[in-house]
Amino acid sequence: MLLQWCTLSPAGPSKLSAIRFSSPSRVHSIKIFPTDVQPFGQCPNIIARTEPEAFFLDVYFNAYPVGSPVDAKQKLKAPNALMPTVIPYAGGIVEYAVNMGSEFATRLMIVRGDFETVSMAIYGDVVSDSPPKSTTYSPLSLPTHSSVPLVPALDAAKSNDPTALARNLLALIPNAPSLSLVIRLMFCLKQPNDDWELPEFPHLYSDLNEEEMDIDLDTAFRSLSRPVVDDISSEQLHRFAKKVSEAVGPRDDAQSYLIAGILSRSASQTPEFAQALMQALELETIFDPSTLDEDALFTLLDATTNPDISRLLKASWFLNVLRAVLAPPTVTPEMKKACRRLSDRVGSWTVFDQALSGVPDADYTRAALFLKDIGKEEKSFGIWLSCITTHEDLLAKIRDAPAYEGVYPPDLMSGLNPSEDISHSEFMAFVRAYVGVASVLAVYAWSDSLPNLHCRERTLGVLRLWQEIPGYRAIISPLLLLPQMTFRLECMTIGNDPPTTAGINAESLLYALAANPQSFLNSDFVRCVRSWEPWSLTWINERERADIERAAKIAAEGVRGAVEELVAFAKEGHDAILDQGRIRALRVAMAVIMHTLEDNTESGTKCGDWTVLEAVWGEHTHGLLNYAIDVFTRISVEVKQGFSLTPSPSLTIGLEPLLLVTNESLLLIASLYAFSITTSRAVRMLVSGVLDMYSCADVASHESVANSAVRDAALLTKHACANVLCAFSRNLQDQSKCGLSVVLRTLFEQGLHFDNVDPTRRLLSAFYLVLRVLADDGDLPVGWMPIVIPQILTPLTLFFRHLEPAHKVQLVQRLVNLDRGVLGLGDFLVQGEVKRLAGLLKVMTERGVVTQWEVGAGLEFVAGLIEGEDGDWCISSLYQSEWGTVMTGLLEASLYSRHLGMIAGRLAENPESLGIELRLSVVAVLLCGVQVQEPSVRRMNAFGLISAVLETTDEKDRDPERLLWEVGHALGAVVESNDNLSSLDSESVVNTLLLLDSPSQSDLHGLTSEQWVKLCTHLETSLPPNMLSMLPIIKGFHPFPSPPPTISFLPSTLTMPLCDLISLLQPPAPLPSTPPPKRKSPSQDVLGLVAISPPTAVLRSPAVTGLTKTYTRNDFRELRQLPSARQNTSRLPSMHVDDFLQVEMSSSPLVQPVAPSGDMLNLSPSFNMGQENGYI
């Protein structure tokens, strides 16, 4: 709501103005309007007056405490505290957010500054001291969050011409050159300062016809320092290319460098130029391993950003040259980097072109990383941008790309997205956004070089907007780290008084870059932020500037400073304070160490590892991995507080930076583990913290989380959690102490440790991590199962029992595939589960529906294994288990489950392997399934399976009376539920009845006369001729109507009152009991009281021997009557020991002991503890 509208003018020498609110208010925002603007459409007579156009405002809010139980007198005595802030006003209508928090409000607002008048609207809420408490409950729905799309003019990702915005911005400059010329001048062919002063600039072009005579390579190279005019003829280009070809002489380093330079300078020109050179030059006769030095390789790296040059250099001869350069052992790390990047770039252009075309097997991830790589150098970036905007074939692919339906372009710069998860439309939206951002950056560089203030301000505003949008942010951030971009932004942050919009936007862009620790690896960015003087910035406050400077100092000091910061934080332990500045410093320190370690991959050496070790030793310490684990543990404690079940103080810093520093610490730990030594305690602590972080990140990555940045950080954290456990599990040495055994055991144990967290989510997180650790047997150490599994069998079994049936199936199948029958681990787990089910059936009557649900879950697990691709091993395991007892118990309890019917059907397929009792139980279960018309049994030929099983039994083993009772009710259910009985297997029904035909039993219970007639009629018409002779025997059965049996289904879900659930989850209360007396060694008592020589006589004496046994009845009295016993003990005769021991020896461990009647309260003090401890 609008709290106040006012036009202020400073008064007095202090230039102060004040606004007093009628009641305590909480200010949310302040909106300043320039002169002659009507702030309110309904009040045209209100006109704003703000002079001058730009100035600083010092704003002070009176701090008024609210929401605390303090009486009025105490509030009046509260100090008159002022909360200061600074508003940089640079013109226009600007709104500034004010975060006052919920603890304070204000009554007074003081404004000071070098202004004449200022018109502002103050928005906020009126705050009451004691807000009314709601007495009624009103449910609230979760808010829905939707992203606000960009306007089409600013959304390059959805534009057929992504350079349109850049061209429009360039048009704000009078007599502006073309966008292609701007790109070449800003990134590829930078002109000397003298050329900028010429009146013809920027239209200064190379004259390729200037030299009619033969030219040498150096002259040709220098003549290409300026752009070539766009409308140059093809004949001129081919004539110049021929002159360059004729100037080629014997191979040497200088010639290779000049040819590489000519190719590099022609790469950004008109497309026909590079093509003409490639046709004229025989590069195979120019480049060889002996003539390619470091400068030539990096120059070729820029040149191959042109698709035509890259296509020609992809030939096998050039790739063999690069391999030959890498072959000598003395090659420098920089040469290795250049060769590897050059080899990758010539191949990446083909991948990128396939991705643009949308071929079925296009590698979109590698194509996106190709764009990330070219954005590291200005010249490569400029050449690619010039090619993508001038080559008609590439422009056509961008223009004709499929429509993109997303709100913002996808973030593909990280390279974490699998290529198969990226669609062609998503990739093309990413490419369009990249081209749009790159083109606008070129316009910004041109407008800043002139300078043109209006175009520069508008361009920076667009860049700042894109910096705040996912997808665009990932593109613009690395491009702003190009040297000239960082330098331009740095210049705009110096001397920004009075404030300008462009300066504020520049500070905002740099501040956003400082949020990414990778920015501090750029020396230009570090130099930029370290050049800031205290209290010199407009948009960045002093505390933030100091934090950024501290992080920049760590980056400038290199790996030694990073190690020092990391070790110092780890040594502070749980007392370490985590704030925004400390997190930034830690992230930069980790980034510096990781960058040093990554030097191993880029240079092909191990110098990165050695550099880190030297830095650790330089700090007079060792074990950087353990320090990194301590840092991660401290961070995990901070994150876990925000996800606890009980209310906890809100996090002082945002969740996104906490998740990001967690991700980076895990990446560092995984990298350090390759060359470090640690202990099992540290590994257990790490795994426990990883489980906590994975569970928290799983919650934060849910789609209901509004902040997309938090979701992305959570996904990165989950990925890092799984990767670090896999890294520790792949250790080839000491598996039993610090490797896979410790990782799995800790996951199993900590997955069942619920410390103020959601137990279901924690168990599920542990399960997913276990599957990731056991994902690929090829990555695990050879022969790990016989070593690891016996050590973790107990926690594995306990963890397994707590899982849901579907997750049990996944875990067992994974373990069986890894075991390959060596240990029989799957059989062990299945037979243990069957044994548990058999035990549950015995107590089902007492425990009721909870046990029924447990049994149903166990049946679901067994059925899931049998339904799997390789379920035969599970069936074989059931043969050797108590499965028959389980099926019999369920039948006796009249309980059924669809999973039970499916299992019985699979067992019936091979009845010869079953025992007699199990075969009859299978038959009874199938008949029970037919009676209840369970769908899975109806789909199988139940009577066919029943007759097949009965045929494998002897007549003496069958129970005709019981089975005929079941068959009759089953047939009654079939006849009752089907009109035409077309699905009934008549032959199997007849065979079943014949197998159960008995002279003493001919009644078919469960069938009425009408149903029997209908069934017999169907048999007459459906039986084959060779079985019609059996009908008289069948008709000899007599239908006997009887009510159907009461069969209950095992519950698939569990519903119970909350009070019952609470009592079920409460741990059993310990039974009160008198603690046993502390026993002492009898030998010590005897030797301590009496000095006897030799002592062996005492040790052999009956007294000592008697004191070591358990006394019953009168043994104690008889022993104490001996002289030696009275001499060697000070205990008085006990009158209650007989009764006490009699009760203790006769009590059952399952029954609560009952105190004997008598004078229990009259015992001696050492036994009379009942009243004091509350037991009596």
mmCIF file of C-alpha atoms in Angstrom, residues 565-576 623-638 661-662 665-666 668-669 678-679 681-687 689-690:
data_model
loop_
_atom_site.group_PDB
_atom_site.id
_atom_site.type_symbol
_atom_site.label_atom_id
_atom_site.label_comp_id
_atom_site.label_asym_id
_atom_site.label_seq_id
_atom_site.Cartn_x
_atom_site.Cartn_y
_atom_site.Cartn_z
ATOM 1 C CA GLU A 565 41.811 -20.507 3.690
ATOM 2 C CA LEU A 566 40.506 -24.064 3.526
ATOM 3 C CA VAL A 567 42.668 -25.334 6.383
ATOM 4 C CA ALA A 568 41.867 -22.327 8.575
ATOM 5 C CA PHE A 569 38.137 -22.870 8.185
ATOM 6 C CA ALA A 570 38.449 -26.585 8.875
ATOM 7 C CA LYS A 571 40.416 -25.981 12.065
ATOM 8 C CA GLU A 572 37.649 -23.746 13.417
ATOM 9 C CA GLY A 573 35.378 -26.802 13.484
ATOM 10 C CA HIS A 574 31.747 -26.378 14.421
ATOM 11 C CA ASP A 575 32.466 -22.878 15.716
ATOM 12 C CA ALA A 576 33.245 -21.656 12.201
ATOM 13 C CA GLY A 623 46.068 -34.403 4.906
ATOM 14 C CA LEU A 624 44.220 -31.820 2.797
ATOM 15 C CA LEU A 625 41.554 -34.413 2.090
ATOM 16 C CA ASN A 626 40.681 -34.675 5.786
ATOM 17 C CA TYR A 627 40.452 -30.898 6.032
ATOM 18 C CA ALA A 628 38.173 -30.839 3.009
ATOM 19 C CA ILE A 629 35.940 -33.451 4.645
ATOM 20 C CA ASP A 630 35.803 -31.326 7.815
ATOM 21 C CA VAL A 631 34.773 -28.302 5.732
ATOM 22 C CA PHE A 632 32.043 -30.327 4.032
ATOM 23 C CA THR A 633 30.806 -31.635 7.383
ATOM 24 C CA ARG A 634 30.472 -28.117 8.786
ATOM 25 C CA ILE A 635 28.544 -26.979 5.717
ATOM 26 C CA SER A 636 26.275 -30.024 5.828
ATOM 27 C CA VAL A 637 25.319 -29.208 9.422
ATOM 28 C CA GLU A 638 24.281 -25.722 8.324
ATOM 29 C CA VAL A 661 29.495 -24.696 -1.888
ATOM 30 C CA THR A 662 28.388 -28.202 -0.919
ATOM 31 C CA SER A 665 33.398 -29.232 -1.762
ATOM 32 C CA LEU A 666 32.304 -32.700 -2.880
ATOM 33 C CA LEU A 668 37.155 -31.201 -4.482
ATOM 34 C CA ILE A 669 37.008 -34.217 -2.163
ATOM 35 C CA THR A 678 42.438 -41.053 4.747
ATOM 36 C CA THR A 679 40.943 -43.030 7.626
ATOM 37 C CA ARG A 681 36.462 -42.550 10.480
ATOM 38 C CA ALA A 682 36.780 -39.729 7.964
ATOM 39 C CA VAL A 683 35.084 -41.842 5.303
ATOM 40 C CA ARG A 684 32.187 -42.642 7.620
ATOM 41 C CA MET A 685 31.808 -38.974 8.499
ATOM 42 C CA LEU A 686 31.835 -38.083 4.809
ATOM 43 C CA VAL A 687 29.280 -40.717 3.835
ATOM 44 C CA GLY A 689 27.174 -36.030 5.521
ATOM 45 C CA VAL A 690 26.646 -37.033 1.886
#
